[in-house]
PDB file of C-alpha atoms and ligand atoms in Angstrom:
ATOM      1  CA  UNK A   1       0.000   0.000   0.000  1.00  0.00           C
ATOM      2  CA  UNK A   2       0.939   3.351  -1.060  1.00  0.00           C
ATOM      3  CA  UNK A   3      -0.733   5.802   1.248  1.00  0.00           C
ATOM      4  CA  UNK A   4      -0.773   9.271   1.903  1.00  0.00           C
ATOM      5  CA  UNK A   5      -2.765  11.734   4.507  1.00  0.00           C
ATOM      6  CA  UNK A   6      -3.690  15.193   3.803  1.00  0.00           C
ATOM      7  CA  UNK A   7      -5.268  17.268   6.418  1.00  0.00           C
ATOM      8  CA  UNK A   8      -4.764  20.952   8.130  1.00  0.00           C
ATOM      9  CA  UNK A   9      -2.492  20.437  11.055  1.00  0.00           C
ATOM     10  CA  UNK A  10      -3.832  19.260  14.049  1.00  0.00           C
ATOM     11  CA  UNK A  11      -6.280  17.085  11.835  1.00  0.00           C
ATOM     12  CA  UNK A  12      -5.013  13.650  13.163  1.00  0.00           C
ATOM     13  CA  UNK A  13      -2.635  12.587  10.512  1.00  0.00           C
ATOM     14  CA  UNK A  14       0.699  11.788  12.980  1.00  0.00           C
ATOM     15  CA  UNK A  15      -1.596   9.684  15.614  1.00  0.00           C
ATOM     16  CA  UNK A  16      -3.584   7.406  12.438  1.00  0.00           C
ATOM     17  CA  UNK A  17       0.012   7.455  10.645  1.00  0.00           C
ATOM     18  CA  UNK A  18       1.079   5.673  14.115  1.00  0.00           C
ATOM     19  CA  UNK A  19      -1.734   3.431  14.664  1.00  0.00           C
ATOM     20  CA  UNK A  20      -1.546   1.868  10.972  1.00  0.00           C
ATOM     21  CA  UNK A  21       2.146   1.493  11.162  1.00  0.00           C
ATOM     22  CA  UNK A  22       1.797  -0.464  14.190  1.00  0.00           C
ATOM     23  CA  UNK A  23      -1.695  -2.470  13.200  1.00  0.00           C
ATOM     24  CA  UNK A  24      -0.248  -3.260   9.894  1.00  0.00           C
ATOM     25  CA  UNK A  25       3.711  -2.858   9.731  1.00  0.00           C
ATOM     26  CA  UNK A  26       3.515  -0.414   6.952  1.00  0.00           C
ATOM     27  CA  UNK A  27       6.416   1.960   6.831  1.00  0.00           C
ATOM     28  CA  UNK A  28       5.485   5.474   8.933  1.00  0.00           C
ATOM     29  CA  UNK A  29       7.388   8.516   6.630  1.00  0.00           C
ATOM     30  CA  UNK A  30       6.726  11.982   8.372  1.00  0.00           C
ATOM     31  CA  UNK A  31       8.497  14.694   7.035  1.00  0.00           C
ATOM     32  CA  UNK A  32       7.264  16.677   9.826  1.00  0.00           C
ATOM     33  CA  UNK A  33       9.864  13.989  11.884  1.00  0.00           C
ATOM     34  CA  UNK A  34      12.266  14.047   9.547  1.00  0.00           C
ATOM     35  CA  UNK A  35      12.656  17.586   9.705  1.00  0.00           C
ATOM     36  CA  UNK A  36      12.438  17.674  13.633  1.00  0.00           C
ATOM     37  CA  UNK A  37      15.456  15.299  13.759  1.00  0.00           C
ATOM     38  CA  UNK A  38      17.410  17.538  11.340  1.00  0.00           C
ATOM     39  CA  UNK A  39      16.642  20.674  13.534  1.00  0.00           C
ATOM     40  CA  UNK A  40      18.004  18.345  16.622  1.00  0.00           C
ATOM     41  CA  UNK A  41      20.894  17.733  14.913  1.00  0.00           C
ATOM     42  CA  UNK A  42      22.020  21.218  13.864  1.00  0.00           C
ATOM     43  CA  UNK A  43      23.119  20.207  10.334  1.00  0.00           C
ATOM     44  CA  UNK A  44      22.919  22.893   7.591  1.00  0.00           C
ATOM     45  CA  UNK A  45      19.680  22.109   6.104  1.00  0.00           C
ATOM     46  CA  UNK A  46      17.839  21.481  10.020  1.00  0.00           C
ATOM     47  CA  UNK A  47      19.359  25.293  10.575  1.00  0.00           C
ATOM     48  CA  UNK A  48      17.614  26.260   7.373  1.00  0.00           C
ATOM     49  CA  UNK A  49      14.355  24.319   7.999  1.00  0.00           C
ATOM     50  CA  UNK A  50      13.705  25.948  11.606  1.00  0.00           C
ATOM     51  CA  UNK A  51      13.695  29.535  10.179  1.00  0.00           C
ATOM     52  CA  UNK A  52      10.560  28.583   8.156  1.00  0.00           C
ATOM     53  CA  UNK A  53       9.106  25.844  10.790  1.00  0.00           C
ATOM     54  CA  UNK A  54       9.603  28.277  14.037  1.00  0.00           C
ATOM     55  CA  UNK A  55       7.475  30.885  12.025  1.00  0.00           C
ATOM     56  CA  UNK A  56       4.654  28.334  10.545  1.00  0.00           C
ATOM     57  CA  UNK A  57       5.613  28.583   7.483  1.00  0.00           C
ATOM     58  CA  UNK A  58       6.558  25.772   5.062  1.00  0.00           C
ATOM     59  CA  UNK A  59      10.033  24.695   4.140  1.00  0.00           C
ATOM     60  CA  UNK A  60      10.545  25.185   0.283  1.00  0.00           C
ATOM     61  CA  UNK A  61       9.993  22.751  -1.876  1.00  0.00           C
ATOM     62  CA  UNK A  62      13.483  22.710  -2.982  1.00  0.00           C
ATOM     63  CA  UNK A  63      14.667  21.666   0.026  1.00  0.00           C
ATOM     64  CA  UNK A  64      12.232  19.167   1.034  1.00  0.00           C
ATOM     65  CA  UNK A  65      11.420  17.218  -2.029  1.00  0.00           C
ATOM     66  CA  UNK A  66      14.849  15.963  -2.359  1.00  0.00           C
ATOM     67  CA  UNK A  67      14.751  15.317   1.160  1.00  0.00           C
ATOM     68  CA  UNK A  68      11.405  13.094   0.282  1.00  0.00           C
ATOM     69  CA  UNK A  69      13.103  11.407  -2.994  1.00  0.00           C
ATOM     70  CA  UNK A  70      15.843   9.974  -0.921  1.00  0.00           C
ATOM     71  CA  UNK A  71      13.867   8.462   1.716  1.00  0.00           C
ATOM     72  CA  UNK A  72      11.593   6.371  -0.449  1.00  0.00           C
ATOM     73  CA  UNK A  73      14.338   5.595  -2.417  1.00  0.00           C
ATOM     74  CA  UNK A  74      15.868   3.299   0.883  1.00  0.00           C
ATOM     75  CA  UNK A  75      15.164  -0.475   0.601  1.00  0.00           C
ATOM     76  CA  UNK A  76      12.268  -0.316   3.766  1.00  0.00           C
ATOM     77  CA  UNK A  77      10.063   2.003   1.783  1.00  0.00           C
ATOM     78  CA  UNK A  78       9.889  -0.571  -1.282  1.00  0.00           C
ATOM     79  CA  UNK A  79       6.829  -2.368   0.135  1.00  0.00           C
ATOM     80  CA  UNK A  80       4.793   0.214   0.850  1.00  0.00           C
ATOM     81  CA  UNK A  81       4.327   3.414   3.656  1.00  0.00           C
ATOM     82  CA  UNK A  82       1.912   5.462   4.746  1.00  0.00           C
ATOM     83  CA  UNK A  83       3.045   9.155   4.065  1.00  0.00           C
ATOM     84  CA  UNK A  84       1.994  12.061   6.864  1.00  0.00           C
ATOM     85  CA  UNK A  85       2.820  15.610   5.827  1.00  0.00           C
ATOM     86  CA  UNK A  86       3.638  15.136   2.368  1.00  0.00           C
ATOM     87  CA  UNK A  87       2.790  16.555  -0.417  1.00  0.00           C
ATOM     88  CA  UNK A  88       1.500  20.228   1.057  1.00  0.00           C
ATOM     89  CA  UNK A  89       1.237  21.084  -2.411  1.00  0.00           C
ATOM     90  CA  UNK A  90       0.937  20.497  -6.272  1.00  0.00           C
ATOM     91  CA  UNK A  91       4.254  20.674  -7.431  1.00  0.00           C
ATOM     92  CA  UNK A  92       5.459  18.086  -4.022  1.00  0.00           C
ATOM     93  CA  UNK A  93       2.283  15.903  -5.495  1.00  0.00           C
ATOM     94  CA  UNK A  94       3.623  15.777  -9.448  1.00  0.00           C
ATOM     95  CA  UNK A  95       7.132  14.938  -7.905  1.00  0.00           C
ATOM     96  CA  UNK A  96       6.227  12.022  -5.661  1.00  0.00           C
ATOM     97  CA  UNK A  97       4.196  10.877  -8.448  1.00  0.00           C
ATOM     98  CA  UNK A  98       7.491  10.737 -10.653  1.00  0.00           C
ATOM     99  CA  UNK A  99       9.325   9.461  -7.886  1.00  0.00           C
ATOM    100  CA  UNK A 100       6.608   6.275  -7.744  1.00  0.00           C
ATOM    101  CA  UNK A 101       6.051   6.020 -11.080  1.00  0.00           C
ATOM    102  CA  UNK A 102       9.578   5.869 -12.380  1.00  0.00           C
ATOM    103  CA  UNK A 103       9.649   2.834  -9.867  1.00  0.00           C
ATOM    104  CA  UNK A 104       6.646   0.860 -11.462  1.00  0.00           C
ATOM    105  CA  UNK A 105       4.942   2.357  -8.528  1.00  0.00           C
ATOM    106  CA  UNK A 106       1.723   4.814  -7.809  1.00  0.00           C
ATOM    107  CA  UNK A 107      -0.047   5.759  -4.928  1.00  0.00           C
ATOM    108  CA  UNK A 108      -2.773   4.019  -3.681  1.00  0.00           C
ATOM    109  CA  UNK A 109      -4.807   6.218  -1.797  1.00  0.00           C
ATOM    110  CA  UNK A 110      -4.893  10.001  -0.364  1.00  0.00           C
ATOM    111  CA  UNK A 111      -6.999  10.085   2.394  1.00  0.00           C
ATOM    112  CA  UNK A 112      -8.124  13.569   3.266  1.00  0.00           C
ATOM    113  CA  UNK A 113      -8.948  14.000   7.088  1.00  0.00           C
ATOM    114  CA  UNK A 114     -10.881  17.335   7.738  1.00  0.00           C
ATOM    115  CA  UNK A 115     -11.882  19.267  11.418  1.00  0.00           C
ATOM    116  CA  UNK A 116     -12.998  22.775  11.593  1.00  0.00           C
ATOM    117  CA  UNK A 117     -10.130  25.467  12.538  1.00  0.00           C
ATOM    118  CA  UNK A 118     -11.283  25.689  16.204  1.00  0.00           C
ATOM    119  CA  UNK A 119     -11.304  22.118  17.306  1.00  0.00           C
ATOM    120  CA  UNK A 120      -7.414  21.864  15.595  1.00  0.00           C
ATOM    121  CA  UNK A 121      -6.263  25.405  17.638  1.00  0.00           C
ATOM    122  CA  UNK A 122      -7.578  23.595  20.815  1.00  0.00           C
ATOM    123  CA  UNK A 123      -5.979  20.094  20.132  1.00  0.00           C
ATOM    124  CA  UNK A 124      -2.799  21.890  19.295  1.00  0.00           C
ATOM    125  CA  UNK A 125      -2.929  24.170  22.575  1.00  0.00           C
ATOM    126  CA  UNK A 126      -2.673  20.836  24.440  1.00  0.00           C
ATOM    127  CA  UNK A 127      -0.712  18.325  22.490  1.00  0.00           C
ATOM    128  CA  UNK A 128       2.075  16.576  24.281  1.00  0.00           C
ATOM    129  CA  UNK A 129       4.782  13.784  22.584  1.00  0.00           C
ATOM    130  CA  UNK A 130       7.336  11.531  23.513  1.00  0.00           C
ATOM    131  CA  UNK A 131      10.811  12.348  23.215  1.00  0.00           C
ATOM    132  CA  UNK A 132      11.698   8.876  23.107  1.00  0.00           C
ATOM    133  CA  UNK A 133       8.626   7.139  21.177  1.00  0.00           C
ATOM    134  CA  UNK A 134       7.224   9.697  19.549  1.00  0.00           C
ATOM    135  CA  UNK A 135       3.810   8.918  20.971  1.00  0.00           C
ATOM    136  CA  UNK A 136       1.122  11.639  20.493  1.00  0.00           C
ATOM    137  CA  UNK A 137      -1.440  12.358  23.197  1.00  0.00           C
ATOM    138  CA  UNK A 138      -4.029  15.381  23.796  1.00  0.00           C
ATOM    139  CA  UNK A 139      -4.491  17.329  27.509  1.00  0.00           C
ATOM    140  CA  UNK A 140      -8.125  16.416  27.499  1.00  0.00           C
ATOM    141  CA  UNK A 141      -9.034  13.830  25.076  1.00  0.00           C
ATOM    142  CA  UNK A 142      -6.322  11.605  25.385  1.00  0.00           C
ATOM    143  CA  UNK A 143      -3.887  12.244  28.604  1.00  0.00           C
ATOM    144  CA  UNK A 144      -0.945  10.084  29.927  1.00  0.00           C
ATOM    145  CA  UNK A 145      -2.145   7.767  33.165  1.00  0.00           C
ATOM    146  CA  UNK A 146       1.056   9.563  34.648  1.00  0.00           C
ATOM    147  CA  UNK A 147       1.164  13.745  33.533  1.00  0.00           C
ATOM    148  CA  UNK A 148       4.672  14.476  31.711  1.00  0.00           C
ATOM    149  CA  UNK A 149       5.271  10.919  31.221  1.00  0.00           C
ATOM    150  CA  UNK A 150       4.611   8.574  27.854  1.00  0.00           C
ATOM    151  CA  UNK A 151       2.290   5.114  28.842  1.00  0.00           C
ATOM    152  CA  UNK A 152       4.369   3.378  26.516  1.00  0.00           C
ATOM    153  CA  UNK A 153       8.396   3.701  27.843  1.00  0.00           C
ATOM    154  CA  UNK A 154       7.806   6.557  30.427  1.00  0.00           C
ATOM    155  CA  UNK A 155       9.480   8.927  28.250  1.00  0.00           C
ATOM    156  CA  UNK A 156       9.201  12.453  29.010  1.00  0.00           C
ATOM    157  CA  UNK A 157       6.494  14.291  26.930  1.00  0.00           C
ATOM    158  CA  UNK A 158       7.288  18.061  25.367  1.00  0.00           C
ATOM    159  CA  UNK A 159       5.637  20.518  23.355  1.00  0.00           C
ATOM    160  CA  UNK A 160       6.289  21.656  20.236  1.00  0.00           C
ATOM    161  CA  UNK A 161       7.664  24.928  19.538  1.00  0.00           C
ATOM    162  CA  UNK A 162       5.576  25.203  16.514  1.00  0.00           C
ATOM    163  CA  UNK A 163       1.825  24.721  18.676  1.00  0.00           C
ATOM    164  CA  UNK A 164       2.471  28.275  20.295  1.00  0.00           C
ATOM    165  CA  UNK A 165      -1.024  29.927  19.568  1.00  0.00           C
ATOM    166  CA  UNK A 166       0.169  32.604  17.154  1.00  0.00           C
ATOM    167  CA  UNK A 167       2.740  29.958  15.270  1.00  0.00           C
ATOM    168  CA  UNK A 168      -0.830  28.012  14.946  1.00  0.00           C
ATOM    169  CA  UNK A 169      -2.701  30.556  13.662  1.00  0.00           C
ATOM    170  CA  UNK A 170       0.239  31.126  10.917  1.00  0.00           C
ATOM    171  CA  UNK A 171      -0.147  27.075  10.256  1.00  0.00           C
ATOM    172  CA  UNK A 172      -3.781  27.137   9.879  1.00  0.00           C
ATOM    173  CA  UNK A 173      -3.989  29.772   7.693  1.00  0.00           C
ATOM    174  CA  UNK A 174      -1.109  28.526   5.407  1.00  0.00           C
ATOM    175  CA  UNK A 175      -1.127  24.863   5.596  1.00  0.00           C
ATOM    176  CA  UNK A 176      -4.227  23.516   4.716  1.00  0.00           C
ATOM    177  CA  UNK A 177      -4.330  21.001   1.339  1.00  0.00           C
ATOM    178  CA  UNK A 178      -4.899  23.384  -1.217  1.00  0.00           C
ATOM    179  CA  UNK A 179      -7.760  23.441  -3.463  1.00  0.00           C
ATOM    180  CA  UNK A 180      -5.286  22.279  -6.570  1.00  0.00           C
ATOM    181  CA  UNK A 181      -3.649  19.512  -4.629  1.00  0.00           C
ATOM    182  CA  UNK A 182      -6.900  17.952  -3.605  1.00  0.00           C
ATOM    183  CA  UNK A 183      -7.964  18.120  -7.507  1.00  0.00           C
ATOM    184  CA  UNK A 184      -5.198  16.256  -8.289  1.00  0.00           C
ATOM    185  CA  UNK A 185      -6.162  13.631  -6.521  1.00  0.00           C
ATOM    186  CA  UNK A 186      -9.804  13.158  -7.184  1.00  0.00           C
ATOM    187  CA  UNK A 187      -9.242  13.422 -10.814  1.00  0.00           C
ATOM    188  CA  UNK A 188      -7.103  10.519 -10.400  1.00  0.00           C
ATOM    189  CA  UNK A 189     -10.277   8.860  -8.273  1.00  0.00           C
ATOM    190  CA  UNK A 190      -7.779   8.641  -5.438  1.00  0.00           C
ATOM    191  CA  UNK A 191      -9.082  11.144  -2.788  1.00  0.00           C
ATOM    192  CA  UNK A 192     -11.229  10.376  -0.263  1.00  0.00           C
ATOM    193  CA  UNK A 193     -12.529  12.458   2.562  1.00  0.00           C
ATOM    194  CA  UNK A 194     -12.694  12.003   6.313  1.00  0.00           C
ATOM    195  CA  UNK A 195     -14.131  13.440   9.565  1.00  0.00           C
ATOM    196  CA  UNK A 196     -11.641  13.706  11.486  1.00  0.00           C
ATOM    197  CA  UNK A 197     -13.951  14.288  14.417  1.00  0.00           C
ATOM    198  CA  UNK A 198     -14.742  11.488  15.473  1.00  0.00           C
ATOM    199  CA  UNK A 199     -12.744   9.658  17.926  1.00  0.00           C
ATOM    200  CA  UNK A 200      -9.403   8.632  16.875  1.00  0.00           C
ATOM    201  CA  UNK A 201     -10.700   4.733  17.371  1.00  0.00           C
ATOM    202  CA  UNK A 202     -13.359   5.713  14.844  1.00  0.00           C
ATOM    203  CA  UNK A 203     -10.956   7.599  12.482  1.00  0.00           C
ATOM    204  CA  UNK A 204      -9.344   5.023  12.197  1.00  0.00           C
ATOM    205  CA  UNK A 205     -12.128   2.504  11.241  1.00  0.00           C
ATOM    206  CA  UNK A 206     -12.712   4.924   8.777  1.00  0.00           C
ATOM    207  CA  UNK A 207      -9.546   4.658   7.516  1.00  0.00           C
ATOM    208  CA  UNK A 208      -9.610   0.873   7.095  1.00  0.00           C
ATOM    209  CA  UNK A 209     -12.762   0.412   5.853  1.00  0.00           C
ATOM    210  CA  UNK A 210     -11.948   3.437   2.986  1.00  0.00           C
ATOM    211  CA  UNK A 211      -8.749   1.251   2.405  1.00  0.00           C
ATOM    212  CA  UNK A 212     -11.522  -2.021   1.988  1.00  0.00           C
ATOM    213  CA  UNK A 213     -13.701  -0.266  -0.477  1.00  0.00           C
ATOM    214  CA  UNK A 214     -10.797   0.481  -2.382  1.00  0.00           C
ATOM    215  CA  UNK A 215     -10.412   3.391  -5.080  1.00  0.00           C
ATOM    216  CA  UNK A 216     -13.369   5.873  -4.893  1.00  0.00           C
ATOM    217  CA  UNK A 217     -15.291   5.788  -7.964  1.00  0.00           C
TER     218      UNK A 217
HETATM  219  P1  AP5 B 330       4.256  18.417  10.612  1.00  0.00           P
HETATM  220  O1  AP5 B 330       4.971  17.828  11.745  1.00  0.00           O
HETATM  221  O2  AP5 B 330       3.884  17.579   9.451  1.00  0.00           O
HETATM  222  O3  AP5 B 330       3.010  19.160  11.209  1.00  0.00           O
HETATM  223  P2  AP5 B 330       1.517  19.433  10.682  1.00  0.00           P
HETATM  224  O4  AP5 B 330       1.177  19.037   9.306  1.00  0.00           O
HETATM  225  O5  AP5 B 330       1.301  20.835  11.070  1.00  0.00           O
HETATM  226  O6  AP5 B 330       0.684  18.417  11.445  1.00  0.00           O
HETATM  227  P3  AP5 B 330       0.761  18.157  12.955  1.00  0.00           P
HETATM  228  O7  AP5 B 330       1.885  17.194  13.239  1.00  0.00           O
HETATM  229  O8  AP5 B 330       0.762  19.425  13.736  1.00  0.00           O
HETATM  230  O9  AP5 B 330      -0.668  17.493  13.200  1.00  0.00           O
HETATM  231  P4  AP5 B 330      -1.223  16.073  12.833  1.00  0.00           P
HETATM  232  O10 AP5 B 330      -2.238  16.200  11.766  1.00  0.00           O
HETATM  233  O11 AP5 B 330      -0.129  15.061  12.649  1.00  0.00           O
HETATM  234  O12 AP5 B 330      -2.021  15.787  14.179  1.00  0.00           O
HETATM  235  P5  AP5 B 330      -1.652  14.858  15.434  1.00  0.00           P
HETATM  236  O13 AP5 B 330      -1.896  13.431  15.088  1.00  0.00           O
HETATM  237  O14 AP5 B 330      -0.340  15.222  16.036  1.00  0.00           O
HETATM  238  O15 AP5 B 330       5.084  19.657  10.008  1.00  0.00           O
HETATM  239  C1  AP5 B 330       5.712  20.581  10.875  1.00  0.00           C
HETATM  240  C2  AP5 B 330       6.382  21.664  10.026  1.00  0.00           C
HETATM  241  O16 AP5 B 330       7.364  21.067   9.161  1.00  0.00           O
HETATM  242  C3  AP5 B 330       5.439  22.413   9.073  1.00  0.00           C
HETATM  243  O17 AP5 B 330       4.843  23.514   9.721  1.00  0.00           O
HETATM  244  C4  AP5 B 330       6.403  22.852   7.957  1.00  0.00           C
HETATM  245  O18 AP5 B 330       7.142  23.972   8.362  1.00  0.00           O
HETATM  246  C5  AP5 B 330       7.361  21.682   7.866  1.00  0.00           C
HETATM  247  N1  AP5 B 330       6.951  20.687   6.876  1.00  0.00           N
HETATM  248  C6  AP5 B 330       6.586  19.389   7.116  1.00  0.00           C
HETATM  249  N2  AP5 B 330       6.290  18.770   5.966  1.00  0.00           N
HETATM  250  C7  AP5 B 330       6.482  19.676   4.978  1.00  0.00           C
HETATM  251  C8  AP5 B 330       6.308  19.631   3.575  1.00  0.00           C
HETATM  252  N3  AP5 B 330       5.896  18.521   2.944  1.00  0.00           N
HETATM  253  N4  AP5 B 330       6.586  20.760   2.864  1.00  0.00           N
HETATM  254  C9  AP5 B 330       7.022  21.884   3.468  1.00  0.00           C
HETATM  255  N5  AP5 B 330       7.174  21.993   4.805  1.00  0.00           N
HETATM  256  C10 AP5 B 330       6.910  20.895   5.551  1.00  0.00           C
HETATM  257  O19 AP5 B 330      -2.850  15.310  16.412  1.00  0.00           O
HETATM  258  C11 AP5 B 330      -2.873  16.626  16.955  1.00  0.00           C
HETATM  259  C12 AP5 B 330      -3.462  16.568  18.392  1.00  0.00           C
HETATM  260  O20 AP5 B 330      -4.828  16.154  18.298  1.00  0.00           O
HETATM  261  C13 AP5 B 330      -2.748  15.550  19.298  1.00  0.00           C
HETATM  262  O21 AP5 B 330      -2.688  16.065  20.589  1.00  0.00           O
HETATM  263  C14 AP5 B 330      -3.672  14.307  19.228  1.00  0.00           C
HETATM  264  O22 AP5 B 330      -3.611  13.541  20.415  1.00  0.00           O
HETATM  265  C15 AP5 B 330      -5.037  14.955  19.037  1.00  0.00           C
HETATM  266  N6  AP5 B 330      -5.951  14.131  18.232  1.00  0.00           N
HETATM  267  C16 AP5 B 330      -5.655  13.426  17.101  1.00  0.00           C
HETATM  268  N7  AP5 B 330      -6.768  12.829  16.628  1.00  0.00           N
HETATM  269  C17 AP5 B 330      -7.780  13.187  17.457  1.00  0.00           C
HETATM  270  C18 AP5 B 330      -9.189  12.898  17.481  1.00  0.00           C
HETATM  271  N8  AP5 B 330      -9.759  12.119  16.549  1.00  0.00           N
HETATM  272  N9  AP5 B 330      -9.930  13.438  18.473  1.00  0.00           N
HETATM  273  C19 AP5 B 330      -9.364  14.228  19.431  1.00  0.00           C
HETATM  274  N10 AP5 B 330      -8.042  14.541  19.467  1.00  0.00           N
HETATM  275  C20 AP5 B 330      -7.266  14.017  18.487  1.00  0.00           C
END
């Protein structure tokens, strides 16, 4: 399976990324991640990347395409992966599609997950992760047993600079799938859409049972 999700941030796509990389063993790409991990490391292009993350905006598609192309190009992304955070955009969509298709590959399904701007500015407000899992959980909807500490490996949990209200408000207003990228996909018959909310248990049937029916007619 090829997947991808689209969806404003805060619409869901990290945690369902998560959950169908563990039910299923598909590969989990986040550029979102992949960035992060590049910031943590200081290298040149993390440095670069922060100046646009810190402010909401996206990183250009110069710099994170190639940074795309590479990663599906390793050996555990040839049977499949369920993409989170990429493409934002048309031109991101056209090159993944040459990246698959010069492969013998195409994607299978984007799955659009949608949730109106001020349910996404209060799940951002009180999102806490893992540092060591990455595990995602929510203040009120979906706390730790212990506060600060992951259920999983008792990592600590931290906030990302990036769900400051303001930096939100920047995201929301910049980062939603735009109208051509979403057109992309239907015409292909590959988009479907998603309310994203519903619980994530739910969200997640809805996921599967999308993946069941198959391409949209
Ligand atoms: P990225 O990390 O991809 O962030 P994002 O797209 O803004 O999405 P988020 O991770 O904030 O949200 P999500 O949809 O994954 O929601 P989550 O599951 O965490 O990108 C970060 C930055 O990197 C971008 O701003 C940009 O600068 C750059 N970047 C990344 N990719 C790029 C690209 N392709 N091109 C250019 N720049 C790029 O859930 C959110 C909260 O809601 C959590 O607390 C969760 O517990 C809770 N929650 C989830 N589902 C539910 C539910 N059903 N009900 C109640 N609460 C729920």
């Amino acid at each position: 399976m090829y997947l991808i999700l689209l969806g404003a941030p805060g619409t869901g796509k990290g945690t369902q990324a998560k959950i169908l990389a563990e039910r299923k063993g598909w590969l989990h790409i986040s550029t979102g991640d992949m960035l992060r991990e590049q910031v943590a490391q200081k290298t040149q292009f993390g440095v670069e990347a922060k100046s646009y993350m810190d402010r909401g905006a996206l990183v250009p598609d110069v710099l994170i395409i190639s940074m795309l192309q590479s990663r599906i190009r390793e050996p555990d992304a040839a049977r499949g992966f369920v993409l989170d955070g990429f493409p934002r955009n048309l031109a991101q969509a056209k090159a993944l599609d040459h990246a698959l298709t010069s492969t013998g590959k195409n994607i299978d399904l984007a799955l659009n997950i949608t949730v109106p701007d001020e349910e996404l500015v209060r799940r951002l407000s009180g999102r806490w992760i893992c540092r060591t899992c990455g595990e995602i959980y929510q203040e009120s909807t979906r706390p730790p047993k212990v506060a600060g500490r992951c259920d999983k490996d008792g990592g600590e949990l931290y906030q990302r600079n990036d769900d400051k209200p303001e930096t939100v408000r920047q995201r929301l207003a910049d980062q939603k799938p735009p109208e051509d990228l979403l057109r992309h996909y239907r015409r292909k018959g590959k988009l479907v859409e998603i309310d994203g909310t519903q619980k994530v248990e739910d969200v997640t049937k809805a996921l599967l049972d999308a993946m069941k029916a198959g391409v949209p007619a």
